[in-house]
mmCIF file of C-alpha atoms in Angstrom:
data_model
loop_
_atom_site.group_PDB
_atom_site.id
_atom_site.type_symbol
_atom_site.label_atom_id
_atom_site.label_comp_id
_atom_site.label_asym_id
_atom_site.label_seq_id
_atom_site.Cartn_x
_atom_site.Cartn_y
_atom_site.Cartn_z
ATOM 1 C CA UNK A 1 -34.294 -42.656 -29.256
ATOM 2 C CA UNK A 2 -35.519 -39.834 -31.585
ATOM 3 C CA UNK A 3 -37.002 -37.881 -28.738
ATOM 4 C CA UNK A 4 -33.843 -38.231 -26.556
ATOM 5 C CA UNK A 5 -31.766 -36.780 -29.420
ATOM 6 C CA UNK A 6 -34.502 -33.987 -30.109
ATOM 7 C CA UNK A 7 -34.184 -33.047 -26.397
ATOM 8 C CA UNK A 8 -30.282 -33.175 -26.448
ATOM 9 C CA UNK A 9 -30.303 -30.714 -29.404
ATOM 10 C CA UNK A 10 -32.848 -28.744 -27.976
ATOM 11 C CA UNK A 11 -31.110 -28.084 -24.680
ATOM 12 C CA UNK A 12 -27.979 -27.408 -26.536
ATOM 13 C CA UNK A 13 -29.544 -24.865 -28.686
ATOM 14 C CA UNK A 14 -31.213 -23.221 -25.484
ATOM 15 C CA UNK A 15 -28.026 -23.287 -23.657
ATOM 16 C CA UNK A 16 -26.639 -19.516 -23.331
ATOM 17 C CA UNK A 17 -23.553 -20.496 -20.910
ATOM 18 C CA UNK A 18 -20.415 -18.769 -21.633
ATOM 19 C CA UNK A 19 -17.557 -21.407 -21.468
ATOM 20 C CA UNK A 20 -15.144 -20.066 -24.488
ATOM 21 C CA UNK A 21 -14.205 -16.763 -25.863
ATOM 22 C CA UNK A 22 -16.409 -17.380 -29.120
ATOM 23 C CA UNK A 23 -19.314 -17.669 -26.657
ATOM 24 C CA UNK A 24 -18.886 -14.123 -25.835
ATOM 25 C CA UNK A 25 -18.959 -12.884 -29.121
ATOM 26 C CA UNK A 26 -21.812 -14.898 -30.349
ATOM 27 C CA UNK A 27 -24.121 -14.242 -27.402
ATOM 28 C CA UNK A 28 -23.312 -10.559 -26.587
ATOM 29 C CA UNK A 29 -22.626 -9.463 -29.987
ATOM 30 C CA UNK A 30 -19.460 -7.757 -29.199
ATOM 31 C CA UNK A 31 -15.990 -7.683 -30.727
ATOM 32 C CA UNK A 32 -13.300 -9.304 -28.599
ATOM 33 C CA UNK A 33 -9.931 -7.336 -28.270
ATOM 34 C CA UNK A 34 -8.043 -10.370 -27.270
ATOM 35 C CA UNK A 35 -7.398 -13.416 -25.274
ATOM 36 C CA UNK A 36 -4.549 -13.890 -22.740
ATOM 37 C CA UNK A 37 -3.001 -17.212 -22.531
ATOM 38 C CA UNK A 38 -2.609 -19.138 -19.221
ATOM 39 C CA UNK A 39 0.994 -19.052 -17.776
ATOM 40 C CA UNK A 40 1.063 -23.061 -18.271
ATOM 41 C CA UNK A 41 1.166 -22.368 -21.975
ATOM 42 C CA UNK A 42 4.114 -19.813 -21.826
ATOM 43 C CA UNK A 43 7.607 -20.751 -23.086
ATOM 44 C CA UNK A 44 9.678 -19.144 -20.608
ATOM 45 C CA UNK A 45 9.470 -19.014 -17.000
ATOM 46 C CA UNK A 46 7.332 -16.011 -15.880
ATOM 47 C CA UNK A 47 8.134 -15.615 -11.947
ATOM 48 C CA UNK A 48 5.303 -12.560 -11.589
ATOM 49 C CA UNK A 49 2.750 -12.695 -14.079
ATOM 50 C CA UNK A 50 1.534 -9.066 -13.084
ATOM 51 C CA UNK A 51 4.488 -7.567 -14.632
ATOM 52 C CA UNK A 52 5.328 -10.018 -17.444
ATOM 53 C CA UNK A 53 4.999 -7.161 -19.835
ATOM 54 C CA UNK A 54 7.973 -5.390 -18.276
ATOM 55 C CA UNK A 55 10.221 -8.249 -17.141
ATOM 56 C CA UNK A 56 9.472 -10.712 -20.067
ATOM 57 C CA UNK A 57 8.792 -8.459 -23.288
ATOM 58 C CA UNK A 58 9.122 -11.214 -25.653
ATOM 59 C CA UNK A 59 6.623 -13.836 -23.913
ATOM 60 C CA UNK A 60 3.376 -14.764 -25.451
ATOM 61 C CA UNK A 61 1.496 -12.983 -22.358
ATOM 62 C CA UNK A 62 3.422 -9.814 -23.369
ATOM 63 C CA UNK A 63 2.667 -10.175 -27.004
ATOM 64 C CA UNK A 64 -1.052 -10.855 -26.191
ATOM 65 C CA UNK A 65 -1.238 -7.650 -24.232
ATOM 66 C CA UNK A 66 0.180 -5.830 -27.182
ATOM 67 C CA UNK A 67 -2.591 -7.358 -29.456
ATOM 68 C CA UNK A 68 -5.285 -5.849 -26.884
ATOM 69 C CA UNK A 69 -3.455 -2.536 -27.040
ATOM 70 C CA UNK A 70 -3.796 -2.449 -30.686
ATOM 71 C CA UNK A 71 -7.205 -3.615 -30.828
ATOM 72 C CA UNK A 72 -8.314 -0.951 -28.163
ATOM 73 C CA UNK A 73 -6.443 1.607 -30.468
ATOM 74 C CA UNK A 74 -8.464 0.634 -33.234
ATOM 75 C CA UNK A 75 -11.656 0.129 -31.427
ATOM 76 C CA UNK A 76 -12.792 4.110 -30.915
ATOM 77 C CA UNK A 77 -11.112 7.519 -31.378
ATOM 78 C CA UNK A 78 -8.262 8.397 -28.670
ATOM 79 C CA UNK A 79 -10.594 10.955 -27.045
ATOM 80 C CA UNK A 80 -13.067 8.339 -25.901
ATOM 81 C CA UNK A 81 -10.530 5.922 -24.633
ATOM 82 C CA UNK A 82 -9.481 8.060 -21.783
ATOM 83 C CA UNK A 83 -10.513 5.838 -18.671
ATOM 84 C CA UNK A 84 -10.681 2.232 -18.783
ATOM 85 C CA UNK A 85 -12.265 -0.183 -15.931
ATOM 86 C CA UNK A 86 -10.951 -3.381 -15.265
ATOM 87 C CA UNK A 87 -13.283 -5.648 -13.229
ATOM 88 C CA UNK A 88 -14.553 -9.140 -12.681
ATOM 89 C CA UNK A 89 -17.591 -11.044 -10.831
ATOM 90 C CA UNK A 90 -15.186 -12.762 -8.479
ATOM 91 C CA UNK A 91 -12.112 -12.278 -6.292
ATOM 92 C CA UNK A 92 -8.684 -14.098 -7.716
ATOM 93 C CA UNK A 93 -9.774 -13.606 -11.524
ATOM 94 C CA UNK A 94 -6.608 -11.403 -12.603
ATOM 95 C CA UNK A 95 -7.953 -8.106 -12.348
ATOM 96 C CA UNK A 96 -4.587 -6.640 -10.848
ATOM 97 C CA UNK A 97 -2.832 -8.826 -13.541
ATOM 98 C CA UNK A 98 -4.647 -7.322 -16.317
ATOM 99 C CA UNK A 99 -4.484 -3.907 -15.089
ATOM 100 C CA UNK A 100 -1.030 -3.814 -14.559
ATOM 101 C CA UNK A 101 0.216 -5.397 -17.726
ATOM 102 C CA UNK A 102 -2.255 -3.245 -19.893
ATOM 103 C CA UNK A 103 -1.042 -0.105 -18.102
ATOM 104 C CA UNK A 104 2.680 -1.231 -19.118
ATOM 105 C CA UNK A 105 1.903 -1.803 -22.659
ATOM 106 C CA UNK A 106 -0.053 1.170 -23.027
ATOM 107 C CA UNK A 107 2.804 3.298 -21.570
ATOM 108 C CA UNK A 108 5.200 1.424 -23.690
ATOM 109 C CA UNK A 109 3.393 2.387 -26.758
ATOM 110 C CA UNK A 110 3.716 6.124 -26.244
ATOM 111 C CA UNK A 111 0.528 7.059 -23.897
ATOM 112 C CA UNK A 112 0.903 8.667 -20.623
ATOM 113 C CA UNK A 113 -1.004 6.411 -18.143
ATOM 114 C CA UNK A 114 -2.217 6.475 -14.726
ATOM 115 C CA UNK A 115 -2.710 3.005 -13.265
ATOM 116 C CA UNK A 116 -5.321 3.387 -10.209
ATOM 117 C CA UNK A 117 -5.726 0.705 -7.375
ATOM 118 C CA UNK A 118 -9.542 1.108 -7.258
ATOM 119 C CA UNK A 119 -9.959 -1.551 -4.851
ATOM 120 C CA UNK A 120 -10.996 -0.221 -1.664
ATOM 121 C CA UNK A 121 -11.651 -3.774 0.056
ATOM 122 C CA UNK A 122 -8.466 -6.013 -1.402
ATOM 123 C CA UNK A 123 -6.106 -3.602 -2.931
ATOM 124 C CA UNK A 124 -3.291 -5.215 -4.871
ATOM 125 C CA UNK A 125 -0.917 -2.990 -6.346
ATOM 126 C CA UNK A 126 1.119 -2.331 -3.159
ATOM 127 C CA UNK A 127 2.608 -5.603 -3.373
ATOM 128 C CA UNK A 128 3.679 -5.132 -7.073
ATOM 129 C CA UNK A 129 4.576 -1.514 -6.602
ATOM 130 C CA UNK A 130 6.237 -1.105 -3.098
ATOM 131 C CA UNK A 131 6.918 2.582 -3.712
ATOM 132 C CA UNK A 132 3.064 3.236 -3.642
ATOM 133 C CA UNK A 133 2.458 5.691 -0.896
ATOM 134 C CA UNK A 134 0.138 4.867 2.088
ATOM 135 C CA UNK A 135 -2.358 7.797 1.047
ATOM 136 C CA UNK A 136 -4.156 7.405 -2.198
ATOM 137 C CA UNK A 137 -7.386 7.535 -3.821
ATOM 138 C CA UNK A 138 -9.458 6.871 -0.734
ATOM 139 C CA UNK A 139 -7.644 10.354 0.520
ATOM 140 C CA UNK A 140 -8.350 11.979 -2.817
ATOM 141 C CA UNK A 141 -12.122 11.168 -2.865
ATOM 142 C CA UNK A 142 -12.610 12.629 0.868
ATOM 143 C CA UNK A 143 -10.760 15.899 -0.199
ATOM 144 C CA UNK A 144 -7.729 15.130 1.875
ATOM 145 C CA UNK A 145 -4.630 16.044 -0.715
ATOM 146 C CA UNK A 146 -4.017 16.272 -4.123
ATOM 147 C CA UNK A 147 -3.539 13.903 -7.229
ATOM 148 C CA UNK A 148 -0.098 15.301 -7.603
ATOM 149 C CA UNK A 149 0.978 14.444 -3.827
ATOM 150 C CA UNK A 150 -0.030 10.901 -4.134
ATOM 151 C CA UNK A 151 0.926 9.775 -7.527
ATOM 152 C CA UNK A 152 4.047 7.690 -7.829
ATOM 153 C CA UNK A 153 6.305 7.593 -10.886
ATOM 154 C CA UNK A 154 7.645 3.881 -11.989
ATOM 155 C CA UNK A 155 10.453 3.211 -13.968
ATOM 156 C CA UNK A 156 8.637 3.315 -17.105
ATOM 157 C CA UNK A 157 8.736 6.966 -18.186
ATOM 158 C CA UNK A 158 5.025 7.252 -19.004
ATOM 159 C CA UNK A 159 3.477 5.377 -16.302
ATOM 160 C CA UNK A 160 2.501 6.733 -12.797
ATOM 161 C CA UNK A 161 0.557 4.913 -10.169
ATOM 162 C CA UNK A 162 -2.067 5.855 -7.728
ATOM 163 C CA UNK A 163 -2.608 3.569 -4.628
ATOM 164 C CA UNK A 164 -5.974 2.706 -2.968
ATOM 165 C CA UNK A 165 -5.074 4.686 0.433
ATOM 166 C CA UNK A 166 -6.857 3.643 3.569
ATOM 167 C CA UNK A 167 -9.401 1.399 3.424
ATOM 168 C CA UNK A 168 -12.577 3.158 3.953
ATOM 169 C CA UNK A 169 -15.765 1.759 5.704
ATOM 170 C CA UNK A 170 -17.983 2.734 2.756
ATOM 171 C CA UNK A 171 -16.062 2.098 -0.588
ATOM 172 C CA UNK A 172 -19.415 1.839 -2.548
ATOM 173 C CA UNK A 173 -20.204 5.265 -1.760
ATOM 174 C CA UNK A 174 -17.096 6.787 -2.504
ATOM 175 C CA UNK A 175 -16.778 5.525 -5.620
ATOM 176 C CA UNK A 176 -20.120 6.180 -6.927
ATOM 177 C CA UNK A 177 -20.045 9.681 -5.583
ATOM 178 C CA UNK A 178 -19.741 13.015 -7.376
ATOM 179 C CA UNK A 179 -16.008 13.434 -5.996
ATOM 180 C CA UNK A 180 -14.968 10.142 -8.007
ATOM 181 C CA UNK A 181 -16.351 11.842 -11.288
ATOM 182 C CA UNK A 182 -14.552 14.937 -10.615
ATOM 183 C CA UNK A 183 -11.230 12.925 -9.701
ATOM 184 C CA UNK A 184 -11.704 10.966 -12.816
ATOM 185 C CA UNK A 185 -12.182 14.064 -15.054
ATOM 186 C CA UNK A 186 -8.919 15.558 -13.448
ATOM 187 C CA UNK A 187 -7.110 12.408 -14.065
ATOM 188 C CA UNK A 188 -8.406 12.092 -17.652
ATOM 189 C CA UNK A 189 -7.038 15.574 -18.706
ATOM 190 C CA UNK A 190 -3.740 14.803 -17.398
ATOM 191 C CA UNK A 191 -3.173 11.281 -18.636
#
């Protein structure tokens, strides 16, 4: 019995699985900027979670994103917060939802924001913002056009959007190359 209890405790102490937000803080030794509640926990009916900050500004989800905005503002000087990348290991993890709401809440906070659909395999911003142009990021990265010609203004005064453009056969090479770095520097100087 004692051996079984010892093994169980040993396995628990050696387990480095990430199951909760506290596990992230404990194992990675990083600060957590916030957590977004599930829509099931929401008090109001949210039809489109990707635009919850705009459509339901008093919701729990909008408040959580405002908390993350505040955490970001205090995490580093403004000069070091020019580019933020939202990513995840799997599809359907909510990258588009987080990116859209975070961009909206930062724009509402008074900063000029360019939301870029950098998913060159399965772009998602077109479904949320139908005004996005057919040409976009992939065109810019191959030198076909300028940033000003592809950016779309939104109903939020400080939020602009750049779509993914046509899907290239080699997205990793486009995103990892020197043209992408030059584009990000240009965008960061304006937004």
